[in-house]
Amino acid sequence: MASFGCEDIIWDLTDLFESEQDPRIQAVMDTVLNEAANFEKTYKSRLRSLSVEDLNQAFKQSEALLTPLYKLSQYAGLRNAIDTHDEAIKTLVAHIDDVESTVANHLVFFDLELSSFDKGYLDSLLQESVIKNYAYTLLRSHKTAQYNLNESEEKIINLKDVTGSQGYKKLYSELTASFSFRMELDGKDQVLTGPEIRNLRLHKDQSVRQKAMALFFDEYKKNEITITHIFNYILKDFNTERRLRGYQLPIHVRNISNDLSDHTIDILHDVTTQSNKLVQRYYRLKKELLHLNTMTLADIYAPFPNVDEHFSYSEAQNLVLDGFYEFDSEFGDIAKAMFDQNRIHAPVIKHKRGGAFCSGSTPDCYPYVMLNYLGKPRDVSTMAHELGHAIHDVLASKQTLTNYHPILPLAETASVFSEMLVTDVLKKRLTDKQSKIVMLSEKLEDIFATSHRQNMFSEFEKTSHLTVSDKLLSSQQLCSIYKDHLELMFGDSVNITSEYHWEWATIPHFLDYPFYVYAYNFGNLLVFALYQLYLEQGDAFVPDLKKLLAAGSFASPLDITQSIGIDIESEAFWQKSIVYIEDMLNELETVLRS
């Protein structure tokens, strides 16, 4: 595979540690274990009797002891992401997991005692300006207290997860990263990685697309005993703990963690599912545009005729920076620093984890971005997306560690918004009808992938979790459930071939972060509304968006969005976003008729 000029785009992790042999690694682990034990000894059973100043100091101490551990965990995670087979790195990751579990057990009392504060005392605390930085944390502790177990039970869960659910997740990651795929391509017998063979969905030859995806899913089917076992027992573990804690439904665990009402998420799911007709309408149109007799799921990202656009890494970098600087100089400066400071890992290499992500651990350290760059227009969008996350992290760095990481429902705001900025840059450079058709089509496909596809994933999770709660599922049953949800999304607009029934086995989010996926849809539709405000208000909107991003998790999603005039509990709000998508589809049809 071509490198597209990114073979030397390797991140510099020395802001974290020099190498796995860095003596500071052991020093951090020793120090944090000692400090965590002292923290427990100093504060356990005393929080209720502390002055507000001392309680504020306790919060600061917990942040100070966790900061170096977060950096160490980030370093090991980043190293593991680009070499999932390195035994020394895997050993380090396992060691850090043990340390984190021990530290968590020393600190578990903290939230439990905070959550036990009676309402009257909590209200009096929240009147004190000195504790303002931790007010939302105190409120959340009180609000979620009913789902806590006792201290000894919480400690047992922390310990057993290291060899239980976390171990299964690592097994899945290592197993799937080891997959390789042999196929003839361009007249040569080639051995491809997962990201490389998935990239063939964008190949101009339908037979190559379909063969590639059949090979991809077949590798998961060959490992069905292991993967189905992992899937069942991670979900079983999740639901066992969910019931012990008293959550009524599996998705409630995520809703409550996200501090979103069930009503809001039900609206999000319902509005998106009802608009599946737009997905089906688009793919019927694309089938005609591609002149295909049969269109399968392997063809939904197929390129358009006479369009084989590629971007070198430097071209993508310039496009992204142009889009960011046109919006706001600070957006541009933050993204430029990510390039200038070598905080990106871009090439596709053997044993590297697939996909892309942004990793921010602490507010005093710039984030890092991992890409698998293959030069396609979607890789440019992915670059913009992940750098959007980085911008979010940097803007939120005015928060302390407790409030630093964006609250999950808003975590995709900057990333999706950044994609739209870059899309606008590309649009301005289009001069011919075919290019406009391709641009609108690819944008619609990205929307459906980020909203309707993730919504379908979430609906699959709802069904599979409820079923696994009562019994283990066979791979055939999981395939059947997944097939039903594929049909609900796509209808008869595409042919759903049998290998795609195995797609559930290829989605790591199902295992790593149950019900995380609806955050993508939430963020996507939220941003459409925000972007409309930007188009209406121009530069006057920029401070509002940056205010939202800088909030991190300082307040609830409802309070943060209401502060800039967004009502996420209104069905009309979400419907506006669907109208935006329909307008884009109408625009595509208008261009086609012109």
Coordinates of C-alpha atoms in Angstrom, one line a residue:
M1 CA 0.0 0.0 0.0
A2 CA 1.2 3.5 -0.8
S3 CA 2.3 5.6 2.2
F4 CA 1.0 9.0 0.9
G5 CA 4.0 10.8 2.5
C6 CA 3.2 9.8 6.0
E7 CA 5.7 7.0 6.7
D8 CA 7.8 9.3 8.9
I9 CA 4.8 10.8 10.8
I10 CA 5.6 9.2 14.1
W11 CA 4.6 10.7 17.4
D12 CA 7.1 11.9 20.0
L13 CA 6.0 10.6 23.4
T14 CA 8.9 12.1 25.4
D15 CA 6.5 14.5 27.0
L16 CA 5.3 11.4 28.8
F17 CA 8.2 9.0 29.1
E18 CA 11.5 8.3 27.1
S19 CA 10.9 4.6 26.7
E20 CA 9.6 1.5 28.4
Q21 CA 13.0 1.4 30.2
D22 CA 12.6 5.0 31.6
P23 CA 13.3 4.7 35.3
R24 CA 10.6 7.3 36.0
I25 CA 8.0 4.6 35.2
Q26 CA 8.7 2.6 38.2
A27 CA 9.1 5.7 40.3
V28 CA 5.7 6.9 39.3
M29 CA 4.1 3.6 40.2
D30 CA 5.9 3.5 43.6
T31 CA 5.0 7.1 44.4
V32 CA 1.4 6.9 43.4
L33 CA 0.8 3.7 45.4
N34 CA 2.3 5.3 48.4
E35 CA 0.4 8.6 48.0
A36 CA -2.9 6.8 47.4
A37 CA -2.4 4.8 50.6
N38 CA -1.6 8.0 52.5
F39 CA -4.6 9.7 51.0
E40 CA -6.9 6.9 52.2
K41 CA -5.2 7.0 55.7
T42 CA -5.6 10.8 55.9
Y43 CA -9.1 11.3 54.7
K44 CA -11.1 8.0 55.1
S45 CA -14.1 8.4 57.4
R46 CA -13.3 12.1 57.8
L47 CA -14.8 13.9 54.7
R48 CA -18.0 14.9 56.5
S49 CA -16.0 16.5 59.3
L50 CA -13.6 18.5 57.1
S51 CA -13.9 22.3 56.7
V52 CA -14.8 23.3 53.1
E53 CA -11.2 24.5 52.6
D54 CA -9.8 21.1 53.7
L55 CA -12.4 19.3 51.4
N56 CA -11.2 21.4 48.5
Q57 CA -7.6 20.5 49.4
A58 CA -8.6 16.8 49.4
F59 CA -9.9 17.1 45.8
K60 CA -6.7 18.8 44.8
Q61 CA -4.6 16.1 46.4
S62 CA -6.5 13.4 44.6
E63 CA -5.9 15.2 41.3
A64 CA -2.2 15.6 42.0
L65 CA -1.6 11.9 42.8
L66 CA -3.7 10.7 39.8
T67 CA -2.1 13.0 37.2
P68 CA 1.2 11.1 36.8
L69 CA -0.6 7.8 36.8
Y70 CA -2.9 9.0 34.0
K71 CA 0.2 10.0 32.0
L72 CA 1.8 6.6 32.5
S73 CA -1.4 4.8 31.5
Q74 CA -1.6 7.0 28.4
Y75 CA 2.0 6.3 27.4
A76 CA 1.5 2.6 27.7
G77 CA -1.8 2.7 25.8
L78 CA -0.2 4.7 22.9
R79 CA 2.8 2.4 22.7
N80 CA 0.5 -0.6 22.7
A81 CA -1.8 0.9 20.0
I82 CA 1.0 1.0 17.4
D83 CA 2.5 -2.4 18.4
T84 CA -0.1 -4.7 19.8
H85 CA 2.3 -7.7 19.7
D86 CA 5.2 -6.2 21.7
E87 CA 5.5 -8.4 24.8
A88 CA 7.4 -5.8 26.9
I89 CA 4.6 -3.3 26.3
K90 CA 1.9 -5.8 27.1
T91 CA 3.7 -6.6 30.3
L92 CA 3.9 -2.9 31.2
V93 CA 0.2 -2.4 30.4
A94 CA -0.7 -5.3 32.7
H95 CA 1.5 -3.9 35.5
I96 CA -0.1 -0.5 35.2
D97 CA -3.6 -2.2 35.3
D98 CA -2.6 -3.8 38.6
V99 CA -1.4 -0.4 40.0
E100 CA -4.5 1.3 38.8
S101 CA -6.7 -1.3 40.4
T102 CA -4.8 -0.9 43.7
V103 CA -5.0 2.9 43.6
A104 CA -8.7 2.8 42.7
N105 CA -9.3 0.6 45.8
H106 CA -7.4 3.2 48.0
L107 CA -9.6 5.9 46.6
V108 CA -12.9 4.2 46.4
F109 CA -14.0 5.5 49.8
F110 CA -13.8 9.1 48.4
D111 CA -16.8 9.1 46.1
L112 CA -18.7 6.8 48.5
E113 CA -18.3 9.2 51.4
L114 CA -19.1 12.2 49.1
S115 CA -22.3 10.5 48.0
S116 CA -23.4 9.9 51.6
F117 CA -23.6 13.7 52.3
D118 CA -27.1 14.5 53.3
K119 CA -29.0 17.0 51.1
G120 CA -28.9 19.8 53.7
Y121 CA -25.2 19.6 54.2
L122 CA -24.6 19.3 50.4
D123 CA -26.7 22.4 49.8
S124 CA -24.7 24.3 52.4
L125 CA -21.4 23.2 50.8
L126 CA -22.5 24.3 47.3
Q127 CA -23.0 27.8 48.6
E128 CA -19.3 28.1 49.3
S129 CA -17.3 29.6 46.5
V130 CA -14.1 27.8 47.5
I131 CA -15.5 24.5 46.4
K132 CA -17.1 25.8 43.2
N133 CA -14.7 23.8 41.0
Y134 CA -16.0 20.5 42.4
A135 CA -19.7 21.5 42.7
Y136 CA -20.8 19.4 39.8
T137 CA -18.8 16.4 41.0
L138 CA -20.5 16.7 44.5
L139 CA -23.9 16.9 42.9
R140 CA -23.2 13.9 40.7
S141 CA -22.0 11.9 43.6
H142 CA -25.2 12.6 45.5
K143 CA -27.4 11.9 42.5
T144 CA -25.8 8.5 41.7
A145 CA -25.4 7.4 45.3
Q146 CA -28.2 4.8 44.9
Y147 CA -26.1 2.8 42.4
N148 CA -23.1 2.5 44.7
L149 CA -22.2 -0.8 46.4
N150 CA -20.5 -0.8 49.7
E151 CA -16.7 -0.2 49.9
S152 CA -15.6 -3.8 50.1
E153 CA -17.8 -4.8 47.2
E154 CA -16.5 -1.9 45.1
K155 CA -12.9 -3.1 45.9
I156 CA -13.7 -6.6 44.8
I157 CA -15.1 -5.4 41.5
N158 CA -11.9 -3.3 40.9
L159 CA -9.7 -6.3 41.5
K160 CA -11.7 -9.0 39.6
D161 CA -12.1 -6.7 36.5
V162 CA -8.4 -6.8 35.9
T163 CA -8.5 -10.6 35.1
G164 CA -12.2 -10.6 34.1
S165 CA -13.7 -8.1 31.7
Q166 CA -10.5 -6.2 31.1
G167 CA -8.7 -9.4 30.3
Y168 CA -11.4 -10.4 27.8
K169 CA -11.1 -7.0 26.2
K170 CA -7.4 -7.3 25.8
L171 CA -7.8 -10.7 24.3
Y172 CA -10.2 -9.4 21.7
S173 CA -7.9 -6.5 20.9
E174 CA -4.8 -8.7 20.5
L175 CA -6.7 -11.4 18.6
T176 CA -8.2 -9.1 16.0
A177 CA -5.0 -7.1 15.6
S178 CA -3.3 -10.3 14.7
F179 CA -5.6 -11.0 11.7
S180 CA -4.1 -10.7 8.3
F181 CA -5.9 -11.1 5.0
R182 CA -4.4 -12.6 1.8
M183 CA -5.9 -11.6 -1.5
E184 CA -4.8 -10.9 -5.1
L185 CA -4.8 -7.2 -5.7
D186 CA -3.5 -5.3 -8.8
G187 CA -2.2 -8.6 -10.1
K188 CA -0.2 -9.4 -7.0
D189 CA -0.8 -11.7 -4.1
Q190 CA -0.8 -9.4 -1.0
V191 CA -1.1 -9.8 2.7
L192 CA -3.2 -6.9 4.1
T193 CA -3.9 -5.6 7.6
G194 CA -7.4 -5.0 8.9
P195 CA -7.4 -1.2 8.1
E196 CA -6.0 -2.0 4.6
I197 CA -8.6 -4.5 3.7
R198 CA -11.4 -2.4 5.1
N199 CA -10.1 0.5 3.0
L200 CA -10.9 -1.6 -0.1
R201 CA -14.5 -0.8 0.4
L202 CA -13.5 2.4 -1.4
H203 CA -12.0 0.4 -4.4
K204 CA -13.4 1.2 -7.8
D205 CA -14.0 -2.5 -8.7
Q206 CA -17.2 -3.9 -7.2
S207 CA -15.7 -7.5 -7.2
V208 CA -12.7 -6.3 -5.2
R209 CA -14.9 -4.5 -2.7
Q210 CA -17.1 -7.5 -2.2
K211 CA -14.3 -10.0 -2.0
A212 CA -12.4 -7.9 0.5
M213 CA -15.3 -7.6 2.8
A214 CA -16.1 -11.3 2.5
L215 CA -12.5 -12.1 3.5
F216 CA -12.6 -9.6 6.3
F217 CA -15.7 -10.9 8.0
D218 CA -14.7 -14.5 7.3
E219 CA -11.7 -14.1 9.6
Y220 CA -14.0 -13.2 12.4
K221 CA -16.3 -16.1 11.6
K222 CA -13.4 -18.5 11.7
N223 CA -12.8 -17.3 15.3
E224 CA -16.4 -17.4 16.2
I225 CA -16.0 -19.6 19.3
T226 CA -13.5 -17.2 20.9
I227 CA -15.2 -14.0 19.8
T228 CA -18.7 -15.2 20.7
H229 CA -17.4 -16.3 24.1
I230 CA -15.8 -13.0 24.7
F231 CA -18.9 -11.1 23.6
N232 CA -21.2 -13.1 25.8
Y233 CA -19.2 -12.9 29.0
I234 CA -18.3 -9.2 28.7
L235 CA -22.0 -8.5 28.3
K236 CA -22.9 -11.0 31.0
D237 CA -20.4 -9.3 33.4
F238 CA -21.8 -5.9 32.5
N239 CA -25.4 -6.9 33.3
T240 CA -24.5 -8.8 36.4
E241 CA -23.0 -5.7 37.8
R242 CA -25.8 -3.5 36.4
R243 CA -28.3 -5.6 38.3
L244 CA -26.3 -5.6 41.5
R245 CA -26.2 -1.8 41.4
G246 CA -29.9 -1.4 40.7
Y247 CA -30.0 0.0 37.2
Q248 CA -33.3 -1.0 35.6
L249 CA -32.1 -1.4 32.0
P250 CA -28.6 -1.9 30.5
I251 CA -28.7 1.5 28.6
H252 CA -29.5 3.3 31.9
V253 CA -25.9 2.7 33.0
R254 CA -24.6 4.9 30.2
N255 CA -27.5 7.4 30.4
I256 CA -26.9 8.0 34.1
S257 CA -23.1 8.1 33.5
N258 CA -23.7 10.7 30.8
D259 CA -26.1 12.6 33.0
L260 CA -28.8 12.5 30.3
S261 CA -32.5 11.6 30.9
D262 CA -33.8 8.4 29.4
H263 CA -36.4 10.7 27.7
T264 CA -33.7 12.6 25.8
I265 CA -32.0 9.4 24.6
D266 CA -35.3 7.8 23.6
I267 CA -36.1 10.8 21.5
L268 CA -32.6 10.6 19.9
H269 CA -33.1 6.9 19.0
D270 CA -36.7 7.3 17.8
V271 CA -36.1 10.4 15.7
T272 CA -33.0 8.8 14.0
T273 CA -34.7 5.4 13.4
Q274 CA -37.8 7.2 11.9
S275 CA -35.5 8.9 9.4
N276 CA -33.9 5.7 8.1
K277 CA -36.0 6.4 5.0
L278 CA -33.4 9.1 4.1
V279 CA -30.7 6.4 4.2
Q280 CA -32.7 4.2 2.0
R281 CA -33.6 7.0 -0.4
Y282 CA -30.0 7.9 -0.8
Y283 CA -28.7 4.4 -1.5
R284 CA -31.4 3.8 -4.1
L285 CA -30.1 7.0 -5.7
K286 CA -26.4 5.9 -5.4
K287 CA -27.2 2.5 -7.0
E288 CA -28.5 4.4 -10.1
L289 CA -25.5 6.8 -10.1
L290 CA -23.1 3.8 -10.1
H291 CA -25.2 1.9 -12.7
L292 CA -25.1 -1.2 -10.5
N293 CA -27.4 -4.1 -11.1
T294 CA -27.1 -5.1 -7.5
M295 CA -25.9 -3.0 -4.7
T296 CA -24.6 -4.7 -1.5
L297 CA -23.4 -3.3 1.8
A298 CA -19.9 -3.7 0.5
D299 CA -20.7 -1.1 -2.1
I300 CA -22.1 1.7 0.1
Y301 CA -18.8 3.6 0.2
A302 CA -17.9 2.8 -3.4
P303 CA -16.3 5.7 -5.3
F304 CA -18.0 7.4 -8.1
P305 CA -17.0 6.9 -11.7
N306 CA -14.0 8.9 -12.9
V307 CA -13.2 9.9 -9.4
D308 CA -10.2 8.4 -7.7
E309 CA -9.1 11.3 -5.6
H310 CA -6.2 10.9 -3.2
F311 CA -4.6 13.4 -0.9
S312 CA -1.0 13.3 0.2
Y313 CA -0.5 13.7 3.9
S314 CA 0.8 17.2 3.5
E315 CA -2.2 18.1 1.3
A316 CA -4.6 16.8 3.9
Q317 CA -2.7 18.8 6.6
N318 CA -3.0 22.0 4.6
L319 CA -6.7 21.5 3.9
V320 CA -7.4 20.8 7.6
L321 CA -5.4 23.8 8.8
D322 CA -7.1 26.1 6.2
G323 CA -10.5 25.1 7.4
F324 CA -9.6 25.6 11.1
Y325 CA -7.9 29.0 10.5
E326 CA -10.8 30.3 8.5
F327 CA -13.1 29.5 11.5
D328 CA -10.9 30.7 14.3
S329 CA -7.2 31.4 14.8
E330 CA -7.0 29.5 18.0
F331 CA -8.5 26.4 16.4
G332 CA -5.8 26.7 13.7
D333 CA -2.9 27.3 16.2
I334 CA -3.9 24.3 18.3
A335 CA -4.1 22.0 15.3
K336 CA -0.8 23.3 13.9
A337 CA 0.9 22.6 17.2
M338 CA -0.2 19.0 16.9
F339 CA 1.7 18.7 13.6
D340 CA 4.7 20.8 14.7
Q341 CA 5.2 19.0 18.0
N342 CA 5.0 15.5 16.4
R343 CA 2.0 14.4 18.3
I344 CA 0.5 12.3 15.5
H345 CA 1.1 8.8 14.4
A346 CA -0.1 8.3 10.8
P347 CA 1.2 5.4 8.8
V348 CA -0.4 2.0 8.5
I349 CA 2.0 -0.6 9.9
K350 CA 1.8 -4.2 10.9
H351 CA 0.4 -4.9 14.4
K352 CA -0.9 -1.4 14.7
R353 CA -4.4 -1.0 16.0
G354 CA -7.0 -0.1 13.4
G355 CA -9.1 3.0 13.3
A356 CA -8.2 6.4 14.7
F357 CA -8.4 8.2 18.0
C358 CA -7.3 11.2 20.0
S359 CA -5.8 10.6 23.5
G360 CA -5.8 13.3 26.1
S361 CA -4.9 12.3 29.6
T362 CA -4.2 15.5 31.7
P363 CA -4.8 19.2 31.2
D364 CA -1.1 20.0 31.5
C365 CA -0.1 17.9 28.5
Y366 CA -1.1 18.3 24.8
P367 CA -3.1 15.3 23.5
Y368 CA -1.9 12.8 20.9
V369 CA -3.7 11.5 17.7
M370 CA -3.4 8.1 16.0
L371 CA -4.4 7.8 12.4
N372 CA -4.2 5.0 9.8
Y373 CA -3.7 7.4 6.9
L374 CA -4.4 6.0 3.4
G375 CA -5.0 9.1 1.4
K376 CA -8.7 8.9 0.8
P377 CA -11.0 11.9 1.2
R378 CA -12.4 10.2 4.3
D379 CA -8.9 10.0 5.8
V380 CA -8.8 13.8 5.5
S381 CA -12.1 14.0 7.3
T382 CA -10.8 11.6 10.0
M383 CA -7.7 13.8 10.4
A384 CA -10.0 16.8 10.9
H385 CA -12.2 14.8 13.3
E386 CA -9.4 13.6 15.6
L387 CA -7.8 17.0 15.6
G388 CA -11.1 18.4 16.6
H389 CA -11.0 16.2 19.6
A390 CA -7.5 17.6 20.3
I391 CA -8.8 21.1 20.1
H392 CA -11.6 20.2 22.5
D393 CA -9.0 18.8 24.9
V394 CA -6.8 21.8 24.7
L395 CA -9.6 24.3 25.2
A396 CA -10.8 22.3 28.2
S397 CA -7.3 22.4 29.7
K398 CA -8.3 25.4 31.8
Q399 CA -10.2 22.9 33.9
T400 CA -8.6 20.8 36.6
L401 CA -8.3 17.1 36.1
T402 CA -11.7 16.3 37.7
N403 CA -13.5 18.4 35.0
Y404 CA -11.0 18.1 32.2
H405 CA -12.3 15.3 30.0
P406 CA -15.4 16.4 28.0
I407 CA -18.5 14.8 29.3
L408 CA -19.4 12.0 26.8
P409 CA -22.5 13.4 25.2
L410 CA -20.6 16.5 24.2
A411 CA -17.3 14.7 23.4
E412 CA -18.0 14.5 19.7
T413 CA -18.9 18.2 19.3
A414 CA -15.6 19.7 18.3
S415 CA -14.7 16.6 16.2
V416 CA -17.8 16.7 14.0
F417 CA -17.8 20.4 13.8
S418 CA -14.2 20.3 12.6
E419 CA -15.2 17.8 9.9
M420 CA -17.8 20.3 8.7
L421 CA -15.3 23.1 8.6
V422 CA -13.0 21.1 6.3
T423 CA -16.0 20.0 4.2
D424 CA -16.7 23.7 3.5
V425 CA -13.1 24.3 2.4
L426 CA -13.4 21.5 -0.1
K427 CA -16.8 22.7 -1.3
K428 CA -15.4 26.1 -2.1
R429 CA -12.8 24.5 -4.4
L430 CA -15.3 22.6 -6.4
T431 CA -16.1 23.9 -9.9
D432 CA -17.8 21.1 -11.8
K433 CA -21.0 19.2 -11.4
Q434 CA -19.5 15.8 -10.9
S435 CA -17.3 17.1 -8.0
K436 CA -20.3 18.6 -6.3
I437 CA -22.2 15.4 -6.6
V438 CA -19.3 13.5 -5.1
M439 CA -18.9 16.0 -2.3
L440 CA -22.6 15.9 -1.3
S441 CA -22.8 12.2 -1.6
E442 CA -19.7 11.5 0.5
K443 CA -20.9 14.0 3.1
L444 CA -24.3 12.2 3.3
E445 CA -22.5 8.9 3.6
D446 CA -20.4 10.2 6.5
I447 CA -23.6 11.5 8.2
F448 CA -25.3 8.2 7.8
A449 CA -22.2 6.4 9.1
T450 CA -22.0 8.6 12.1
S451 CA -25.7 9.0 12.9
H452 CA -27.8 6.2 11.5
R453 CA -25.2 3.5 11.6
Q454 CA -24.3 4.3 15.2
N455 CA -28.0 4.5 16.1
M456 CA -28.4 1.0 14.6
F457 CA -25.4 -0.2 16.6
S458 CA -27.0 1.2 19.8
E459 CA -30.3 -0.5 19.0
F460 CA -28.5 -3.8 18.5
E461 CA -26.8 -3.3 21.9
K462 CA -30.2 -2.7 23.5
T463 CA -31.5 -6.0 22.1
S464 CA -28.4 -8.1 22.7
H465 CA -27.9 -6.9 26.2
L466 CA -31.4 -7.6 27.3
T467 CA -31.2 -11.1 25.8
V468 CA -27.8 -11.9 27.3
S469 CA -29.1 -10.8 30.7
D470 CA -31.2 -14.0 30.7
K471 CA -29.1 -16.4 28.6
L472 CA -26.0 -16.8 26.5
L473 CA -26.3 -16.2 22.8
S474 CA -24.9 -18.3 20.0
S475 CA -23.1 -16.7 17.2
Q476 CA -26.0 -17.5 14.9
Q477 CA -28.4 -15.7 17.3
L478 CA -26.2 -12.7 17.4
C479 CA -26.0 -12.7 13.6
S480 CA -29.8 -12.9 13.4
I481 CA -30.3 -10.0 15.8
Y482 CA -27.8 -7.9 13.9
K483 CA -29.4 -8.8 10.5
D484 CA -32.7 -7.5 11.8
H485 CA -31.3 -4.2 12.7
L486 CA -29.4 -3.9 9.3
E487 CA -32.7 -4.5 7.6
L488 CA -34.4 -1.8 9.7
M489 CA -31.8 0.7 8.7
F490 CA -31.3 -0.1 5.0
G491 CA -34.7 -1.7 4.0
D492 CA -34.5 -3.0 0.5
S493 CA -32.2 -0.2 -0.7
V494 CA -29.2 -2.6 -0.6
N495 CA -28.6 -6.3 -0.7
I496 CA -27.5 -7.4 2.8
T497 CA -25.2 -10.4 2.0
S498 CA -24.8 -13.0 4.7
E499 CA -21.2 -12.2 5.6
Y500 CA -22.4 -8.8 6.9
H501 CA -24.4 -10.6 9.6
W502 CA -21.0 -11.0 11.3
E503 CA -20.3 -7.3 11.5
W504 CA -21.3 -7.2 15.2
A505 CA -18.1 -9.2 15.9
T506 CA -15.9 -6.4 14.4
I507 CA -17.1 -3.5 16.5
P508 CA -14.8 -3.1 19.6
H509 CA -17.0 -0.4 21.1
F510 CA -19.6 -3.1 22.0
L511 CA -17.0 -4.6 24.3
D512 CA -14.9 -1.7 25.4
Y513 CA -17.7 0.9 26.1
P514 CA -21.2 -0.5 26.0
F515 CA -23.7 2.1 24.7
Y516 CA -20.9 4.6 23.9
V517 CA -21.9 4.6 20.3
Y518 CA -25.0 6.7 20.7
A519 CA -22.7 9.6 21.7
Y520 CA -21.6 9.7 18.0
N521 CA -25.1 10.2 16.9
F522 CA -25.8 12.7 19.7
G523 CA -22.7 14.7 18.8
N524 CA -23.4 14.6 15.1
L525 CA -27.0 15.8 15.3
L526 CA -26.1 18.4 17.9
V527 CA -23.4 19.8 15.7
F528 CA -25.8 20.2 12.8
A529 CA -27.8 22.6 14.9
L530 CA -24.7 24.3 16.1
Y531 CA -23.4 24.7 12.6
Q532 CA -26.7 26.3 11.5
L533 CA -26.2 28.8 14.3
Y534 CA -22.7 29.5 13.0
L535 CA -23.9 30.0 9.4
E536 CA -26.6 32.4 10.8
Q537 CA -24.4 34.3 13.3
G538 CA -21.0 34.2 11.7
D539 CA -18.1 35.2 13.9
A540 CA -20.4 36.0 16.8
F541 CA -21.0 32.3 17.2
V542 CA -17.4 31.4 17.7
P543 CA -17.1 32.4 21.4
D544 CA -20.3 30.4 22.2
L545 CA -18.8 27.2 20.7
K546 CA -15.5 27.7 22.5
K547 CA -17.4 28.3 25.7
L548 CA -19.1 25.0 25.3
L549 CA -15.8 23.2 24.5
A550 CA -13.9 24.9 27.4
A551 CA -16.5 23.7 29.9
G552 CA -15.1 20.1 29.8
S553 CA -17.3 18.3 32.4
F554 CA -17.6 21.3 34.7
A555 CA -21.5 21.1 34.4
S556 CA -24.2 18.8 33.1
P557 CA -24.7 18.4 29.3
L558 CA -28.1 20.1 29.8
D559 CA -26.7 23.1 31.6
I560 CA -23.8 23.4 29.1
T561 CA -26.0 23.3 26.1
Q562 CA -28.7 25.5 27.6
S563 CA -26.0 28.1 28.2
I564 CA -25.7 28.7 24.5
G565 CA -29.4 28.4 23.7
I566 CA -29.8 24.7 22.8
D567 CA -32.6 22.5 24.2
I568 CA -31.5 18.9 24.0
E569 CA -34.7 17.7 25.7
S570 CA -36.9 18.9 22.8
E571 CA -37.9 16.6 20.0
A572 CA -38.2 19.7 17.8
F573 CA -34.5 20.3 18.3
W574 CA -33.5 16.9 17.0
Q575 CA -36.0 17.1 14.2
K576 CA -34.2 20.3 13.0
S577 CA -31.1 18.2 12.5
I578 CA -33.0 15.6 10.5
V579 CA -34.3 18.4 8.3
Y580 CA -30.7 19.6 7.7
I581 CA -29.9 16.1 6.4
E582 CA -33.0 16.0 4.2
D583 CA -32.1 19.4 2.8
M584 CA -28.7 18.1 1.8
L585 CA -30.2 15.1 0.1
N586 CA -32.6 17.4 -1.7
E587 CA -29.6 19.5 -2.8
L588 CA -27.9 16.5 -4.2
E589 CA -31.0 15.6 -6.3
T590 CA -31.2 19.2 -7.5
V591 CA -27.6 19.1 -8.7
L592 CA -28.2 15.8 -10.5
R593 CA -31.2 17.4 -12.4
S594 CA -29.3 20.6 -13.3

